[in-house]
PDB file of C-alpha atoms and ligand atoms in Angstrom:
ATOM      1  CA  MET V1168     -74.915-100.165 201.423  1.00  0.00           C
ATOM      2  CA  VAL V1169     -74.722-102.858 198.742  1.00  0.00           C
ATOM      3  CA  GLU V1170     -77.392-105.135 200.191  1.00  0.00           C
ATOM      4  CA  ARG V1171     -79.918-102.569 201.383  1.00  0.00           C
ATOM      5  CA  GLN V1172     -79.498 -99.580 199.114  1.00  0.00           C
ATOM      6  CA  LEU V1173     -78.445-101.310 195.906  1.00  0.00           C
ATOM      7  CA  ARG V1174     -79.535-104.952 195.675  1.00  0.00           C
ATOM      8  CA  GLY V1175     -82.625-104.202 197.779  1.00  0.00           C
ATOM      9  CA  ARG V1176     -83.710-101.528 195.306  1.00  0.00           C
ATOM     10  CA  GLY V1177     -83.255-103.593 192.199  1.00  0.00           C
ATOM     11  CA  ILE V1178     -79.622-103.273 191.122  1.00  0.00           C
ATOM     12  CA  ARG V1179     -78.934-106.707 189.602  1.00  0.00           C
ATOM     13  CA  ASP V1180     -75.591-106.480 187.755  1.00  0.00           C
ATOM     14  CA  GLU V1181     -73.207-108.523 189.923  1.00  0.00           C
ATOM     15  CA  ALA V1182     -70.160-106.762 188.472  1.00  0.00           C
ATOM     16  CA  VAL V1183     -71.585-103.383 189.558  1.00  0.00           C
ATOM     17  CA  LEU V1184     -72.461-104.699 193.031  1.00  0.00           C
ATOM     18  CA  ALA V1185     -68.989-106.246 193.430  1.00  0.00           C
ATOM     19  CA  ALA V1186     -67.248-103.057 192.298  1.00  0.00           C
ATOM     20  CA  MET V1187     -69.250-100.931 194.721  1.00  0.00           C
ATOM     21  CA  ALA V1188     -68.476-103.377 197.518  1.00  0.00           C
ATOM     22  CA  ALA V1189     -64.767-103.192 196.628  1.00  0.00           C
ATOM     23  CA  VAL V1190     -64.178 -99.442 196.181  1.00  0.00           C
ATOM     24  CA  PRO V1191     -63.717 -97.717 199.568  1.00  0.00           C
ATOM     25  CA  ARG V1192     -66.179 -94.826 199.277  1.00  0.00           C
ATOM     26  CA  GLU V1193     -64.784 -93.129 202.392  1.00  0.00           C
ATOM     27  CA  LEU V1194     -61.665 -92.313 200.371  1.00  0.00           C
ATOM     28  CA  PHE V1195     -63.786 -90.153 198.039  1.00  0.00           C
ATOM     29  CA  VAL V1196     -65.604 -87.960 200.552  1.00  0.00           C
ATOM     30  CA  PRO V1197     -64.156 -85.097 202.621  1.00  0.00           C
ATOM     31  CA  SER V1198     -62.547 -86.534 205.778  1.00  0.00           C
ATOM     32  CA  ASP V1199     -65.020 -84.779 208.114  1.00  0.00           C
ATOM     33  CA  LEU V1200     -67.869 -86.607 206.337  1.00  0.00           C
ATOM     34  CA  SER V1201     -66.297 -90.069 206.276  1.00  0.00           C
ATOM     35  CA  ARG V1202     -68.809 -91.413 208.780  1.00  0.00           C
ATOM     36  CA  HIS V1203     -71.514 -90.661 206.191  1.00  0.00           C
ATOM     37  CA  ALA V1204     -69.600 -92.273 203.301  1.00  0.00           C
ATOM     38  CA  TYR V1205     -71.952 -95.280 203.030  1.00  0.00           C
ATOM     39  CA  GLY V1206     -75.135 -93.330 203.800  1.00  0.00           C
ATOM     40  CA  ASP V1207     -78.079 -93.216 201.420  1.00  0.00           C
ATOM     41  CA  GLU V1208     -77.358 -89.688 200.222  1.00  0.00           C
ATOM     42  CA  ALA V1209     -75.297 -87.407 198.029  1.00  0.00           C
ATOM     43  CA  LEU V1210     -72.564 -85.562 199.938  1.00  0.00           C
ATOM     44  CA  PRO V1211     -70.882 -82.211 199.343  1.00  0.00           C
ATOM     45  CA  ILE V1212     -67.286 -82.287 198.112  1.00  0.00           C
ATOM     46  CA  GLU V1213     -64.830 -79.472 197.361  1.00  0.00           C
ATOM     47  CA  VAL V1214     -65.668 -76.357 195.255  1.00  0.00           C
ATOM     48  CA  GLY V1215     -69.427 -76.644 195.813  1.00  0.00           C
ATOM     49  CA  GLN V1216     -69.780 -79.953 193.960  1.00  0.00           C
ATOM     50  CA  ALA V1217     -71.202 -83.308 195.084  1.00  0.00           C
ATOM     51  CA  ILE V1218     -70.541 -87.035 195.121  1.00  0.00           C
ATOM     52  CA  SER V1219     -73.732 -88.798 194.034  1.00  0.00           C
ATOM     53  CA  GLN V1220     -75.852 -91.034 196.244  1.00  0.00           C
ATOM     54  CA  PRO V1221     -74.607 -94.671 196.029  1.00  0.00           C
ATOM     55  CA  TYR V1222     -77.865 -95.858 194.422  1.00  0.00           C
ATOM     56  CA  ILE V1223     -77.560 -93.278 191.643  1.00  0.00           C
ATOM     57  CA  VAL V1224     -73.952 -94.314 190.919  1.00  0.00           C
ATOM     58  CA  ALA V1225     -75.060 -97.961 190.777  1.00  0.00           C
ATOM     59  CA  GLN V1226     -78.038 -97.182 188.549  1.00  0.00           C
ATOM     60  CA  MET V1227     -75.998 -95.133 186.071  1.00  0.00           C
ATOM     61  CA  THR V1228     -73.231 -97.729 185.994  1.00  0.00           C
ATOM     62  CA  GLU V1229     -75.698-100.571 185.426  1.00  0.00           C
ATOM     63  CA  MET V1230     -77.403 -98.645 182.604  1.00  0.00           C
ATOM     64  CA  LEU V1231     -74.056 -98.460 180.790  1.00  0.00           C
ATOM     65  CA  GLU V1232     -73.845-102.306 180.742  1.00  0.00           C
ATOM     66  CA  PRO V1233     -70.139-102.117 181.642  1.00  0.00           C
ATOM     67  CA  ARG V1234     -67.715-104.898 180.723  1.00  0.00           C
ATOM     68  CA  PRO V1235     -63.968-105.300 181.259  1.00  0.00           C
ATOM     69  CA  GLY V1236     -61.993-103.529 178.552  1.00  0.00           C
ATOM     70  CA  MET V1237     -64.885-101.282 177.495  1.00  0.00           C
ATOM     71  CA  ARG V1238     -63.937 -97.691 176.588  1.00  0.00           C
ATOM     72  CA  VAL V1239     -65.905 -95.214 178.675  1.00  0.00           C
ATOM     73  CA  LEU V1240     -65.995 -91.409 178.727  1.00  0.00           C
ATOM     74  CA  GLU V1241     -67.105 -89.736 181.941  1.00  0.00           C
ATOM     75  CA  VAL V1242     -67.963 -86.037 182.006  1.00  0.00           C
ATOM     76  CA  GLY V1243     -67.659 -84.636 185.548  1.00  0.00           C
ATOM     77  CA  THR V1244     -64.962 -86.483 187.514  1.00  0.00           C
ATOM     78  CA  GLY V1245     -65.903 -84.797 190.805  1.00  0.00           C
ATOM     79  CA  SER V1246     -64.519 -86.972 193.606  1.00  0.00           C
ATOM     80  CA  GLY V1247     -63.388 -89.698 191.188  1.00  0.00           C
ATOM     81  CA  TYR V1248     -65.734 -92.280 192.734  1.00  0.00           C
ATOM     82  CA  GLN V1249     -67.763 -93.091 189.600  1.00  0.00           C
ATOM     83  CA  ALA V1250     -64.529 -93.490 187.616  1.00  0.00           C
ATOM     84  CA  ALA V1251     -63.139 -95.803 190.325  1.00  0.00           C
ATOM     85  CA  VAL V1252     -66.273 -97.975 190.190  1.00  0.00           C
ATOM     86  CA  LEU V1253     -66.006 -98.269 186.395  1.00  0.00           C
ATOM     87  CA  ALA V1254     -62.289 -99.087 186.654  1.00  0.00           C
ATOM     88  CA  ALA V1255     -62.970-101.697 189.349  1.00  0.00           C
ATOM     89  CA  ILE V1256     -65.182-103.424 186.752  1.00  0.00           C
ATOM     90  CA  GLY V1257     -62.239-103.276 184.322  1.00  0.00           C
ATOM     91  CA  CYS V1258     -63.431-100.446 182.060  1.00  0.00           C
ATOM     92  CA  ARG V1259     -60.893 -98.103 180.489  1.00  0.00           C
ATOM     93  CA  VAL V1260     -62.037 -94.622 181.422  1.00  0.00           C
ATOM     94  CA  ILE V1261     -61.303 -91.112 180.247  1.00  0.00           C
ATOM     95  CA  THR V1262     -62.838 -88.705 182.754  1.00  0.00           C
ATOM     96  CA  ILE V1263     -62.978 -84.930 182.337  1.00  0.00           C
ATOM     97  CA  GLU V1264     -63.339 -82.373 185.146  1.00  0.00           C
ATOM     98  CA  ARG V1265     -63.505 -78.603 184.773  1.00  0.00           C
ATOM     99  CA  HIS V1266     -62.043 -77.900 188.236  1.00  0.00           C
ATOM    100  CA  ALA V1267     -58.307 -78.673 188.281  1.00  0.00           C
ATOM    101  CA  GLU V1268     -58.360 -78.996 192.071  1.00  0.00           C
ATOM    102  CA  LEU V1269     -60.961 -81.793 191.940  1.00  0.00           C
ATOM    103  CA  ALA V1270     -59.115 -83.543 189.116  1.00  0.00           C
ATOM    104  CA  ALA V1271     -55.885 -83.526 191.150  1.00  0.00           C
ATOM    105  CA  THR V1272     -57.593 -84.965 194.224  1.00  0.00           C
ATOM    106  CA  ALA V1273     -59.268 -87.650 192.094  1.00  0.00           C
ATOM    107  CA  VAL V1274     -55.909 -88.635 190.565  1.00  0.00           C
ATOM    108  CA  ALA V1275     -54.376 -89.028 194.027  1.00  0.00           C
ATOM    109  CA  ARG V1276     -57.239 -91.264 195.169  1.00  0.00           C
ATOM    110  CA  LEU V1277     -57.194 -93.403 192.027  1.00  0.00           C
ATOM    111  CA  ALA V1278     -53.411 -93.782 192.402  1.00  0.00           C
ATOM    112  CA  GLN V1279     -53.882 -94.966 195.971  1.00  0.00           C
ATOM    113  CA  LEU V1280     -56.224 -97.689 194.673  1.00  0.00           C
ATOM    114  CA  ASP V1281     -53.821 -98.526 191.847  1.00  0.00           C
ATOM    115  CA  LEU V1282     -56.468 -97.695 189.232  1.00  0.00           C
ATOM    116  CA  LEU V1283     -54.541 -95.162 187.154  1.00  0.00           C
ATOM    117  CA  ASP V1284     -53.670 -97.791 184.524  1.00  0.00           C
ATOM    118  CA  LEU V1285     -57.353 -97.782 183.655  1.00  0.00           C
ATOM    119  CA  VAL V1286     -58.346 -94.161 184.274  1.00  0.00           C
ATOM    120  CA  ARG V1287     -57.077 -90.990 182.631  1.00  0.00           C
ATOM    121  CA  VAL V1288     -58.216 -87.788 184.350  1.00  0.00           C
ATOM    122  CA  GLU V1289     -58.265 -84.642 182.211  1.00  0.00           C
ATOM    123  CA  VAL V1290     -58.989 -81.030 183.097  1.00  0.00           C
ATOM    124  CA  GLY V1291     -61.289 -79.035 180.827  1.00  0.00           C
ATOM    125  CA  ASP V1292     -64.797 -78.569 179.485  1.00  0.00           C
ATOM    126  CA  GLY V1293     -66.080 -82.075 178.870  1.00  0.00           C
ATOM    127  CA  SER V1294     -69.528 -80.984 177.716  1.00  0.00           C
ATOM    128  CA  LEU V1295     -68.477 -81.404 174.073  1.00  0.00           C
ATOM    129  CA  GLY V1296     -66.808 -84.724 174.812  1.00  0.00           C
ATOM    130  CA  ARG V1297     -63.544 -85.870 173.316  1.00  0.00           C
ATOM    131  CA  PRO V1298     -64.139 -86.234 169.543  1.00  0.00           C
ATOM    132  CA  ASP V1299     -60.514 -87.158 168.864  1.00  0.00           C
ATOM    133  CA  GLU V1300     -60.811 -90.164 171.209  1.00  0.00           C
ATOM    134  CA  ALA V1301     -64.264 -91.254 169.955  1.00  0.00           C
ATOM    135  CA  PRO V1302     -66.022 -93.601 169.491  1.00  0.00           C
ATOM    136  CA  PHE V1303     -66.861 -94.660 173.051  1.00  0.00           C
ATOM    137  CA  GLU V1304     -68.864 -97.729 173.938  1.00  0.00           C
ATOM    138  CA  ALA V1305     -70.310 -95.841 176.878  1.00  0.00           C
ATOM    139  CA  ILE V1306     -70.545 -92.210 177.988  1.00  0.00           C
ATOM    140  CA  VAL V1307     -71.721 -91.108 181.412  1.00  0.00           C
ATOM    141  CA  VAL V1308     -72.449 -87.482 182.256  1.00  0.00           C
ATOM    142  CA  THR V1309     -72.552 -86.989 186.014  1.00  0.00           C
ATOM    143  CA  ALA V1310     -73.836 -83.403 185.885  1.00  0.00           C
ATOM    144  CA  ALA V1311     -77.226 -82.046 184.803  1.00  0.00           C
ATOM    145  CA  ALA V1312     -77.590 -81.102 181.115  1.00  0.00           C
ATOM    146  CA  PRO V1313     -80.376 -78.920 179.628  1.00  0.00           C
ATOM    147  CA  ALA V1314     -80.842 -81.489 176.813  1.00  0.00           C
ATOM    148  CA  VAL V1315     -79.102 -84.633 175.563  1.00  0.00           C
ATOM    149  CA  PRO V1316     -75.770 -83.174 174.388  1.00  0.00           C
ATOM    150  CA  VAL V1317     -75.700 -83.858 170.630  1.00  0.00           C
ATOM    151  CA  ALA V1318     -71.901 -83.750 170.499  1.00  0.00           C
ATOM    152  CA  LEU V1319     -71.733 -86.574 173.060  1.00  0.00           C
ATOM    153  CA  ARG V1320     -74.372 -88.659 171.289  1.00  0.00           C
ATOM    154  CA  GLU V1321     -72.321 -88.439 168.107  1.00  0.00           C
ATOM    155  CA  GLN V1322     -69.300 -89.876 169.940  1.00  0.00           C
ATOM    156  CA  LEU V1323     -71.056 -93.165 170.724  1.00  0.00           C
ATOM    157  CA  ALA V1324     -69.946 -96.352 169.007  1.00  0.00           C
ATOM    158  CA  GLU V1325     -72.613 -98.474 167.278  1.00  0.00           C
ATOM    159  CA  GLY V1326     -74.778 -99.909 170.053  1.00  0.00           C
ATOM    160  CA  GLY V1327     -73.076 -97.523 172.481  1.00  0.00           C
ATOM    161  CA  ARG V1328     -74.887 -96.212 175.561  1.00  0.00           C
ATOM    162  CA  LEU V1329     -75.032 -92.652 176.913  1.00  0.00           C
ATOM    163  CA  VAL V1330     -76.467 -91.942 180.355  1.00  0.00           C
ATOM    164  CA  VAL V1331     -77.179 -88.307 181.205  1.00  0.00           C
ATOM    165  CA  PRO V1332     -79.448 -86.434 183.629  1.00  0.00           C
ATOM    166  CA  VAL V1333     -81.531 -83.997 181.535  1.00  0.00           C
ATOM    167  CA  GLY V1334     -83.704 -81.173 182.806  1.00  0.00           C
ATOM    168  CA  THR V1335     -83.479 -77.880 184.669  1.00  0.00           C
ATOM    169  CA  PRO V1336     -80.715 -77.010 187.150  1.00  0.00           C
ATOM    170  CA  GLU V1337     -83.199 -77.940 189.921  1.00  0.00           C
ATOM    171  CA  LEU V1338     -84.573 -81.301 188.747  1.00  0.00           C
ATOM    172  CA  GLN V1339     -83.713 -83.787 186.040  1.00  0.00           C
ATOM    173  CA  GLU V1340     -84.755 -87.066 184.493  1.00  0.00           C
ATOM    174  CA  MET V1341     -82.141 -89.759 183.975  1.00  0.00           C
ATOM    175  CA  VAL V1342     -81.997 -90.532 180.254  1.00  0.00           C
ATOM    176  CA  LEU V1343     -80.453 -93.528 178.496  1.00  0.00           C
ATOM    177  CA  VAL V1344     -79.535 -93.028 174.834  1.00  0.00           C
ATOM    178  CA  VAL V1345     -78.610 -96.087 172.752  1.00  0.00           C
ATOM    179  CA  ARG V1346     -77.118 -95.648 169.299  1.00  0.00           C
ATOM    180  CA  HIS V1347     -78.447 -97.655 166.358  1.00  0.00           C
ATOM    181  CA  GLY V1348     -76.673 -96.270 163.304  1.00  0.00           C
ATOM    182  CA  ALA V1349     -78.047 -92.794 162.713  1.00  0.00           C
ATOM    183  CA  ASP V1350     -80.905 -93.419 165.181  1.00  0.00           C
ATOM    184  CA  PHE V1351     -80.722 -92.678 168.873  1.00  0.00           C
ATOM    185  CA  GLU V1352     -83.198 -94.495 171.068  1.00  0.00           C
ATOM    186  CA  GLU V1353     -83.964 -92.531 174.241  1.00  0.00           C
ATOM    187  CA  SER V1354     -85.525 -93.974 177.382  1.00  0.00           C
ATOM    188  CA  PRO V1355     -86.265 -92.155 180.645  1.00  0.00           C
ATOM    189  CA  ALA V1356     -85.182 -93.754 183.915  1.00  0.00           C
ATOM    190  CA  GLY V1357     -86.563 -91.667 186.753  1.00  0.00           C
ATOM    191  CA  ALA V1358     -86.091 -88.365 188.538  1.00  0.00           C
ATOM    192  CA  CYS V1359     -82.739 -87.234 189.911  1.00  0.00           C
ATOM    193  CA  VAL V1360     -80.864 -84.121 191.038  1.00  0.00           C
ATOM    194  CA  PHE V1361     -77.310 -83.316 189.940  1.00  0.00           C
ATOM    195  CA  VAL V1362     -75.096 -80.256 190.020  1.00  0.00           C
ATOM    196  CA  PRO V1363     -75.233 -78.487 186.648  1.00  0.00           C
ATOM    197  CA  LEU V1364     -73.114 -79.316 183.626  1.00  0.00           C
ATOM    198  CA  VAL V1365     -71.473 -75.988 182.865  1.00  0.00           C
ATOM    199  CA  GLY V1366     -70.007 -75.180 179.467  1.00  0.00           C
ATOM    200  CA  ALA V1367     -70.630 -75.236 175.746  1.00  0.00           C
ATOM    201  CA  GLY V1368     -72.841 -78.357 175.815  1.00  0.00           C
ATOM    202  CA  GLY V1369     -74.392 -77.559 179.200  1.00  0.00           C
ATOM    203  CA  PHE V1370     -75.882 -74.563 180.999  1.00  0.00           C
ATOM    204  CA  GLY V1371     -74.212 -71.203 180.473  1.00  0.00           C
ATOM    205  CA  ASP V1372     -72.377 -69.958 183.573  1.00  0.00           C
ATOM    206  CA  GLY V1373     -74.934 -67.167 184.017  1.00  0.00           C
ATOM    207  CA  GLN V1374     -77.902 -69.565 184.021  1.00  0.00           C
ATOM    208  CA  VAL V1375     -76.774 -71.326 187.167  1.00  0.00           C
ATOM    209  CA  ARG V1376     -77.307 -69.119 190.180  1.00  0.00           C
ATOM    210  CA  ARG V1377     -78.785 -71.585 192.604  1.00  0.00           C
ATOM    211  CA  ARG V1378     -76.756 -73.318 195.246  1.00  0.00           C
ATOM    212  CA  PRO V1379     -76.406 -76.984 194.427  1.00  0.00           C
ATOM    213  CA  PHE V1380     -78.629 -79.490 196.212  1.00  0.00           C
ATOM    214  CA  PHE V1381     -76.985 -81.726 198.791  1.00  0.00           C
ATOM    215  CA  GLY V1382     -79.996 -83.128 200.558  1.00  0.00           C
ATOM    216  CA  ARG V1383     -81.615 -86.464 200.323  1.00  0.00           C
ATOM    217  CA  LEU V1384     -83.831 -87.224 197.360  1.00  0.00           C
ATOM    218  CA  ARG V1385     -86.480 -89.832 198.083  1.00  0.00           C
ATOM    219  CA  LEU V1386     -87.543 -91.623 194.905  1.00  0.00           C
TER     220      LEU V1386
HETATM  221  N1  SAH G2365     -68.971 -88.378 189.115  1.00  0.00           N
HETATM  222  C1  SAH G2365     -68.665 -87.615 190.295  1.00  0.00           C
HETATM  223  C2  SAH G2365     -69.750 -86.643 190.680  1.00  0.00           C
HETATM  224  C3  SAH G2365     -69.643 -85.455 189.846  1.00  0.00           C
HETATM  225  S1  SAH G2365     -70.377 -83.962 190.375  1.00  0.00           S
HETATM  226  C4  SAH G2365     -68.312 -88.493 191.472  1.00  0.00           C
HETATM  227  O1  SAH G2365     -68.355 -89.722 191.331  1.00  0.00           O
HETATM  228  O2  SAH G2365     -67.960 -87.950 192.502  1.00  0.00           O
HETATM  229  C5  SAH G2365     -70.330 -83.176 188.805  1.00  0.00           C
HETATM  230  C6  SAH G2365     -68.975 -82.694 188.382  1.00  0.00           C
HETATM  231  O3  SAH G2365     -69.092 -82.220 187.058  1.00  0.00           O
HETATM  232  C7  SAH G2365     -68.462 -81.540 189.222  1.00  0.00           C
HETATM  233  O4  SAH G2365     -67.232 -81.859 189.775  1.00  0.00           O
HETATM  234  C8  SAH G2365     -68.345 -80.402 188.199  1.00  0.00           C
HETATM  235  O5  SAH G2365     -67.232 -79.558 188.445  1.00  0.00           O
HETATM  236  C9  SAH G2365     -68.177 -81.159 186.904  1.00  0.00           C
HETATM  237  N2  SAH G2365     -68.530 -80.435 185.693  1.00  0.00           N
HETATM  238  C10 SAH G2365     -69.572 -79.602 185.465  1.00  0.00           C
HETATM  239  N3  SAH G2365     -69.543 -79.165 184.191  1.00  0.00           N
HETATM  240  C11 SAH G2365     -68.461 -79.747 183.590  1.00  0.00           C
HETATM  241  C12 SAH G2365     -67.910 -79.699 182.286  1.00  0.00           C
HETATM  242  N4  SAH G2365     -68.464 -78.965 181.315  1.00  0.00           N
HETATM  243  N5  SAH G2365     -66.793 -80.416 182.031  1.00  0.00           N
HETATM  244  C13 SAH G2365     -66.217 -81.173 183.012  1.00  0.00           C
HETATM  245  N6  SAH G2365     -66.696 -81.252 184.268  1.00  0.00           N
HETATM  246  C14 SAH G2365     -67.811 -80.558 184.552  1.00  0.00           C
END
């Protein structure tokens, strides 16, 4: 996975590559799918959600320019895999998940890997972030937003980086936002498909009728 899917496609940050080599991805997928854990694809997890394709996790993590000790907010804990990768790099992560069942499973997995010193899992609507814990040096949204969530942008530290898939529920563009004072520099980073961000800063519940996409996206 690391050599072919990540390094072979241009992921260069050695800390990201090492973390993804170290975190056992099979722990984060449903047990009947463990033989696909290192495949080049997103996989379905509980309550109709998905664990992202390894390349997408690597790309988003690299875009954050993670360093040990950095404070990171993740919106959309899902399986807990992205949070585990960030913690394996040494980041201190707050991750928010709207489904309590997923949050509980993620906590159990992170505990098994002894990563709970670095990761706090919270249940709730993360689409408006965590203003009382701001500023964050990095924010990663692992669900599709209709636009760059302004509330999250405002919670970036100076020079902080926000990575968020922006678009329709069917197709998004990965967007990197870097804060320079009151200015926010946005750069696009390619097409992607995520399950929708639901909630105040995301899509309204009624707007999301489609079944989420679990197939393979060839970029
Ligand atoms: N990062 C995850 C993948 C997340 S899938 C991983 O590594 O496995 C997207 C997740 O975002 C889903 O679990 C979904 O329930 C959650 N989600 C969607 N809207 C949310 C919101 N407003 N607040 C918190 N979590 C949300």
